[in-house]
mmCIF file of C-alpha atoms in Angstrom:
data_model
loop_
_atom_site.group_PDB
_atom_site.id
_atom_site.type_symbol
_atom_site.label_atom_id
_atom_site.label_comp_id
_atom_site.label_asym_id
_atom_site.label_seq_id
_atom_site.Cartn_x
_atom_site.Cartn_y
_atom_site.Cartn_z
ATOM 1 C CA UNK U 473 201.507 19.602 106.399
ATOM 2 C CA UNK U 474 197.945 18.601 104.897
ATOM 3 C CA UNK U 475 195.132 19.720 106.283
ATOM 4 C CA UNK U 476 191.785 18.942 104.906
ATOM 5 C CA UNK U 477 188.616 20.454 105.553
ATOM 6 C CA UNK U 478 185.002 18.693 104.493
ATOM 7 C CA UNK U 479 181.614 20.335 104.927
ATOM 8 C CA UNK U 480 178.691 19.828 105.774
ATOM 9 C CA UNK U 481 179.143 17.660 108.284
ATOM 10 C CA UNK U 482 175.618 16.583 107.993
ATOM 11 C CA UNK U 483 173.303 16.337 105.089
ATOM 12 C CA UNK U 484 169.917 15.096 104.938
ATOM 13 C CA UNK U 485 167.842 14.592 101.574
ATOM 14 C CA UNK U 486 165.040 13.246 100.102
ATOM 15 C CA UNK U 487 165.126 10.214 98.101
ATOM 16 C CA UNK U 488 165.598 10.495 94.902
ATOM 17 C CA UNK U 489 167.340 14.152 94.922
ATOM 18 C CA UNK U 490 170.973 14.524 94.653
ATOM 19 C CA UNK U 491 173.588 14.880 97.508
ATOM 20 C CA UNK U 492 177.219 17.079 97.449
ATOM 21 C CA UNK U 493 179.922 16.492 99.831
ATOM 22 C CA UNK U 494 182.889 19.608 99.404
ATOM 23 C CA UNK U 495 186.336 19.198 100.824
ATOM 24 C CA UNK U 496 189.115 21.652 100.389
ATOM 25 C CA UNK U 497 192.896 20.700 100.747
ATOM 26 C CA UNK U 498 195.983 23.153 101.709
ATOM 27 C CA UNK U 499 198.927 21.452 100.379
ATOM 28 C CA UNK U 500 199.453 22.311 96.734
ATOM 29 C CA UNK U 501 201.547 18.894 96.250
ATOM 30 C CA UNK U 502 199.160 16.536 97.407
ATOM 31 C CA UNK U 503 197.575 14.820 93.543
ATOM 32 C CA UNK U 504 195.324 11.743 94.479
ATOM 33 C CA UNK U 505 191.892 12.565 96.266
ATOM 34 C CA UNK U 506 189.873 9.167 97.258
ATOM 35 C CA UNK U 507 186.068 9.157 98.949
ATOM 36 C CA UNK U 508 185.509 6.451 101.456
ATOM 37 C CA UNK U 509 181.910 5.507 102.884
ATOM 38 C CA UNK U 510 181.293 3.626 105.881
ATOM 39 C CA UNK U 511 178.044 2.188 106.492
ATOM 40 C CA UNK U 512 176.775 2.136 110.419
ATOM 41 C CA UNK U 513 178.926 -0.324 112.125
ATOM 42 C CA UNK U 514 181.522 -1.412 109.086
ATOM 43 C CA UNK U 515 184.601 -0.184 107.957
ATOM 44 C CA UNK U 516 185.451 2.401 105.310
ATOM 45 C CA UNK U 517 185.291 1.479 102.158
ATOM 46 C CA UNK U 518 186.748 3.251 98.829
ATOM 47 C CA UNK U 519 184.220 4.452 96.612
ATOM 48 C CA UNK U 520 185.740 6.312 94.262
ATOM 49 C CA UNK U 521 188.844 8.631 93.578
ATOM 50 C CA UNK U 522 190.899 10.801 91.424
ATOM 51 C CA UNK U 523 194.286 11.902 90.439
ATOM 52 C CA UNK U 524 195.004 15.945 89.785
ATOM 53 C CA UNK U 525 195.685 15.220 86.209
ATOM 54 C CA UNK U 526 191.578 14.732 85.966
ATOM 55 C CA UNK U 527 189.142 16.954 86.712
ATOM 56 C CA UNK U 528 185.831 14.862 87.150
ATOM 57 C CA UNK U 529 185.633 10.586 86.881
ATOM 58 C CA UNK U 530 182.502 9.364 87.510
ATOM 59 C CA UNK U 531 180.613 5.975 88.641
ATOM 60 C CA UNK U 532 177.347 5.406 87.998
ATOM 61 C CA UNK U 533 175.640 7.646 90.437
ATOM 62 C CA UNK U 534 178.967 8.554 91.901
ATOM 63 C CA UNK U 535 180.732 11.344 90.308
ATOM 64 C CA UNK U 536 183.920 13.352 92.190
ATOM 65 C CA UNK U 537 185.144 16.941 90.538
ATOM 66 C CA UNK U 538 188.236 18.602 91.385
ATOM 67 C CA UNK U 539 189.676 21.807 90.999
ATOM 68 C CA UNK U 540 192.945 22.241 91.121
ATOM 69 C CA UNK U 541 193.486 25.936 91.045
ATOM 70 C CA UNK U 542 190.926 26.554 93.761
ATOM 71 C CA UNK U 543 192.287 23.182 95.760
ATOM 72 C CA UNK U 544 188.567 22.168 96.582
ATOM 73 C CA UNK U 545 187.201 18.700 95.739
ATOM 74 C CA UNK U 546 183.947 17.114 95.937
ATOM 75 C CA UNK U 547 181.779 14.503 95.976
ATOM 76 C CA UNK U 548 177.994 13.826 93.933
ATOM 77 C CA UNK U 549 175.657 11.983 94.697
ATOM 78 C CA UNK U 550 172.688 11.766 92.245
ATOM 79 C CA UNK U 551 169.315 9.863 92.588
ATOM 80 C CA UNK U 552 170.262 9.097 95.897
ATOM 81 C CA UNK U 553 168.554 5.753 97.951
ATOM 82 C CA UNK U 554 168.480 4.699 101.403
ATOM 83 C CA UNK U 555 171.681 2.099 101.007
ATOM 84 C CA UNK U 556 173.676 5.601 100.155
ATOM 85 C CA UNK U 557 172.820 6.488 103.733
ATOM 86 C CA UNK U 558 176.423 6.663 105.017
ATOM 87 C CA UNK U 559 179.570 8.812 106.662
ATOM 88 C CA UNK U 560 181.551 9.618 104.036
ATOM 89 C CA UNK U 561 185.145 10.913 104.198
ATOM 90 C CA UNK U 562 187.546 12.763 102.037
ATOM 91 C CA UNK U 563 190.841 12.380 101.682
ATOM 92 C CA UNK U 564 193.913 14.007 100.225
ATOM 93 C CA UNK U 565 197.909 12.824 99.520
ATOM 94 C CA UNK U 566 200.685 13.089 97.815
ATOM 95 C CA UNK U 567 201.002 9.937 95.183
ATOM 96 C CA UNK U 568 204.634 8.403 95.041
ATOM 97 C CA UNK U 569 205.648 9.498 98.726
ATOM 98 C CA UNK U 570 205.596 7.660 102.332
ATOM 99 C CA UNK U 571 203.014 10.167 102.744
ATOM 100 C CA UNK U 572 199.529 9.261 104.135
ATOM 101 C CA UNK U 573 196.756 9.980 103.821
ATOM 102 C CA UNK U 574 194.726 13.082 105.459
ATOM 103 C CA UNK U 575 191.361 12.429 106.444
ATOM 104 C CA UNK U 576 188.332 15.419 106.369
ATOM 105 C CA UNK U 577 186.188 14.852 109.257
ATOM 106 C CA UNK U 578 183.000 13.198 107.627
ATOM 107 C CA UNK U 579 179.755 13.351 106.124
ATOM 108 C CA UNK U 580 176.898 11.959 108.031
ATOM 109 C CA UNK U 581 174.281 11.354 105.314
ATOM 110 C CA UNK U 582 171.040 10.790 105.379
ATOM 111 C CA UNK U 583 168.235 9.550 102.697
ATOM 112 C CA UNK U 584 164.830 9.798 103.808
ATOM 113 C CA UNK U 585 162.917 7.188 102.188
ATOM 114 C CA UNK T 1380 189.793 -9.327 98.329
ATOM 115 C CA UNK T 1381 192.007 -7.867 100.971
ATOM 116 C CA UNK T 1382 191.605 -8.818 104.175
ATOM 117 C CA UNK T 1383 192.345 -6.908 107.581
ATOM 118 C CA UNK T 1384 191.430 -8.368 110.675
ATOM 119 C CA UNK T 1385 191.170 -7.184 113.561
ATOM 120 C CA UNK T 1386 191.396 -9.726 116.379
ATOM 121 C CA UNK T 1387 188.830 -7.430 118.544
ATOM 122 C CA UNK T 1388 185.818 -5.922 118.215
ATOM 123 C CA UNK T 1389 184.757 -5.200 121.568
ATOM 124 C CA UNK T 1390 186.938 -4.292 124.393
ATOM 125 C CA UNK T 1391 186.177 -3.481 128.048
ATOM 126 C CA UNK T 1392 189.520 -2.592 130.283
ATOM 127 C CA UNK T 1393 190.219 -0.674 133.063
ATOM 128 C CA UNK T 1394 191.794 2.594 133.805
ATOM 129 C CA UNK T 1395 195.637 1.802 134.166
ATOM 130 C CA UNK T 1396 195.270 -2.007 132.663
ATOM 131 C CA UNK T 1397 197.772 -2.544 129.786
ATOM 132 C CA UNK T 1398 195.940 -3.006 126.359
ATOM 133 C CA UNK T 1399 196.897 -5.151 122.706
ATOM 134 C CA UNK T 1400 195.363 -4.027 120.128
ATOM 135 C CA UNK T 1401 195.993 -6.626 116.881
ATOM 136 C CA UNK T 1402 196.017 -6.229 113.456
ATOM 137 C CA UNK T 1403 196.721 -8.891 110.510
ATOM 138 C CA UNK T 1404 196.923 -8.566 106.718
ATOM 139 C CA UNK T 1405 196.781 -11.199 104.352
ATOM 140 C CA UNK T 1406 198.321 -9.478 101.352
ATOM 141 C CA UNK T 1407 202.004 -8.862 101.908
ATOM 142 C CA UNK T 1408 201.244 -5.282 102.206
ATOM 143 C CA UNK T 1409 204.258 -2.905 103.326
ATOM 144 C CA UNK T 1410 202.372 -0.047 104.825
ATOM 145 C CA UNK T 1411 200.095 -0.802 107.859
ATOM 146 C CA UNK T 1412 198.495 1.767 110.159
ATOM 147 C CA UNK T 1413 196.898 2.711 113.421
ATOM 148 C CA UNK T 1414 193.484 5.161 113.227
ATOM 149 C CA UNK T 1415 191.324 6.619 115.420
ATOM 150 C CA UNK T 1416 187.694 7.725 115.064
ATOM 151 C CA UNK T 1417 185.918 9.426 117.146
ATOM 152 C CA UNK T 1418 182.522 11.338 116.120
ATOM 153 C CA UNK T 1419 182.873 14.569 114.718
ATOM 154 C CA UNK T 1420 186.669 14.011 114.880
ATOM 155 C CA UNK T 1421 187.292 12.012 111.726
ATOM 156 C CA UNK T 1422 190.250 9.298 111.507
ATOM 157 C CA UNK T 1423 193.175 10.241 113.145
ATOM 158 C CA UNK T 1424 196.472 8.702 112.513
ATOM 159 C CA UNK T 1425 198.177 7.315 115.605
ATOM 160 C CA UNK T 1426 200.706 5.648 113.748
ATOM 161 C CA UNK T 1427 201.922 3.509 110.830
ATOM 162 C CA UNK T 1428 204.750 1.729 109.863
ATOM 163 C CA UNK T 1429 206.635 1.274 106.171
ATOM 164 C CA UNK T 1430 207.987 -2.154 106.580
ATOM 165 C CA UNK T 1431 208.590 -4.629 109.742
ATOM 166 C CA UNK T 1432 209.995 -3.251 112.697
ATOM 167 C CA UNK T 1433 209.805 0.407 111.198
ATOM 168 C CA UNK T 1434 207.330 2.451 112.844
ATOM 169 C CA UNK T 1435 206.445 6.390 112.409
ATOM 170 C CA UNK T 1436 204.296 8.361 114.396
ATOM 171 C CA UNK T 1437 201.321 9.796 113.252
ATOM 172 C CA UNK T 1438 199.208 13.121 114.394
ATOM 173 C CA UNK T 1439 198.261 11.708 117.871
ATOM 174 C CA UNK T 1440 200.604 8.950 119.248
ATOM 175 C CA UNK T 1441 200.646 10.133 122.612
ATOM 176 C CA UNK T 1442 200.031 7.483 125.355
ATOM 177 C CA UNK T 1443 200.117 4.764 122.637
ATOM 178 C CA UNK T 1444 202.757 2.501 120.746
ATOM 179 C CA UNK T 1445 203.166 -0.024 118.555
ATOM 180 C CA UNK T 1446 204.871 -3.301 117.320
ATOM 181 C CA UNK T 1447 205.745 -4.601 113.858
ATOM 182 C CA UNK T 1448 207.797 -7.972 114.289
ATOM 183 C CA UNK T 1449 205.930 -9.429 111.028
ATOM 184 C CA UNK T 1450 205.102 -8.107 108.032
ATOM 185 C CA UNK T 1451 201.321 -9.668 108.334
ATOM 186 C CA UNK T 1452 200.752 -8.025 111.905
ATOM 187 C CA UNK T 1453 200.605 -4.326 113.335
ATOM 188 C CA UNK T 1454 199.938 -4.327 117.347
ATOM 189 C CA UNK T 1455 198.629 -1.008 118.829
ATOM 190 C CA UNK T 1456 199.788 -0.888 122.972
ATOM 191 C CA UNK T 1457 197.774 1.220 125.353
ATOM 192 C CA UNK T 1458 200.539 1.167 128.167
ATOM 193 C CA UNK T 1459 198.432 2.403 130.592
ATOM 194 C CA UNK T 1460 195.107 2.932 129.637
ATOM 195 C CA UNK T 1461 193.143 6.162 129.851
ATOM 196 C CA UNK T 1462 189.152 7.053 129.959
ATOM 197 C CA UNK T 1463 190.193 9.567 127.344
ATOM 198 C CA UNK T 1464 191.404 6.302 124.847
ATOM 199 C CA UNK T 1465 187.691 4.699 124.889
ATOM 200 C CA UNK T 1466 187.375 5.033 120.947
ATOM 201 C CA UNK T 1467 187.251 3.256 118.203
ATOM 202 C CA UNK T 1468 190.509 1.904 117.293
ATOM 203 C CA UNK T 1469 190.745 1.514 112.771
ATOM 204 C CA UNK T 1470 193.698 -0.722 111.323
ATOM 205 C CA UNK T 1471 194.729 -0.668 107.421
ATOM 206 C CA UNK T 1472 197.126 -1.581 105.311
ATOM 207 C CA UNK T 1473 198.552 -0.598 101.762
ATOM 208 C CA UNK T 1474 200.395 -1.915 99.173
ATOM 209 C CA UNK T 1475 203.567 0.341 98.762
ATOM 210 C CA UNK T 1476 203.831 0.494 95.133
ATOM 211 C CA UNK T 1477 202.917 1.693 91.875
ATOM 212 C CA UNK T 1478 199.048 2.530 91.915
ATOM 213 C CA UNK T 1479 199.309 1.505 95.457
ATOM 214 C CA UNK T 1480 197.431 4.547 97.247
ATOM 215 C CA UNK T 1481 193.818 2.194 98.244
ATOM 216 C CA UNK T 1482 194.012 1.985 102.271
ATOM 217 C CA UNK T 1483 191.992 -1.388 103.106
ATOM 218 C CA UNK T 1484 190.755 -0.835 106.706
ATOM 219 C CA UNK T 1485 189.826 -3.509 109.373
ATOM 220 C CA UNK T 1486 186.203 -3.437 111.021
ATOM 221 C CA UNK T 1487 187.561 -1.493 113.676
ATOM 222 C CA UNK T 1488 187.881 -2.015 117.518
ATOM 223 C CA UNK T 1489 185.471 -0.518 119.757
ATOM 224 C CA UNK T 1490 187.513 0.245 123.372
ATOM 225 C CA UNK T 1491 186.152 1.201 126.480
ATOM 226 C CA UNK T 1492 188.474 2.458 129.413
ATOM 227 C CA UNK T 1493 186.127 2.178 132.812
#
């Protein structure tokens, strides 16, 4: 099955300076890759995703890239504020099945004002 | 806006006690599911289910189960509950369709087995 692996598992950066979440994915079949953030006390929340027939979409100050070939995906945040001060998860699946989703283990980051 | 309620955000219970867990969607969803977060641990699927009364297990359903009468609701049971099962307990649903991949969660259930 999927397994999904997401580093670091903690970031911390300065305000203003840009932040990169990397998750890499073993099943070769698995085509839609969404990033979910949950604030302190709240539920996760998509932020943004994308489908193996793209590599990069991006939103705002959000931007994801993936690479097929090397089945590694990440996340950017750039100009980074306080409010992005989050745990972020990846995720990976296979689009069109019963299949779930398979969750990386998280992102704690931190913006230092 | 989807909406996933949870009917409990704070739980207290004691080791052996029998514990509900309740979900409800508003959005005629098919696919509902069970998660579990712990820190460090990420979400971990417990279980979900395609469609009423159909119910799959997921990567850690030991000492749990669940019940899917309506389509709206997804109950997690806690037969006898464990110290190892304080957590916090994640519902979601999604829509089973085309373009239907977004999981909406619930704002989660914090449990504590004393």
């Amino acid at each position: 099955g999927e397994n999904v692996e997401q580093h670091p598992s903690t970031l911390s950066v300065q305000e203003g300076d840009s932040a990169v979440i990397k998750c890499t994915y073993s099943d070769s079949a698995s085509n839609y890759f969404p990033w979910y953030k949950q604030e302190l006390g709240k539920r996760p929340q998509l932020i943004i995703d994308i489908r193996s027939n793209v590599g990069e979409k991006k939103d705002q100050r959000i931007a994801v890239t993936l690479n097929k070939t090397a089945k590694h995906f990440s996340l950017h945040i750039t100009e980074t504020q306080p409010e992005d001060s989050a745990v972020y998860f990846c995720a990976a699946m296979k689009e069109g099945s019963q299949g779930n989703l398979i969750f990386g283990k998280g992102t704690k980051l931190s913006v230092k004002p | 806006d989807v909406k996933v309620t949870q009917s409990s955000r704070y739980l207290v219970k004691r080791t052996g006690e029998k514990v509900f867990l309740e979900c409800v969607q508003d959005m005629d969803h098919e696919n509902m599911f069970w998660y579990r977060q712990d820190p460090g641990l990420g979400l971990r699927l417990i279980y979900f289910s395609y469609d009423v009364k159909m119910k799959e297990k997921g990567d850690i359903p030991e000492g749990y189960s669940v019940s899917r009468e309506k389509k709206e609701r997804f109950s997690l049971i806690l037969e006898s509950a464990s110290t190892n099962q304080t957590s916090m307990y994640l519902c979601a649903s999604r829509f089973s369709g085309l373009g239907g991949n977004t999981i909406y969660f619930g704002e989660g259930s914090w449990l504590t087995v004393v």
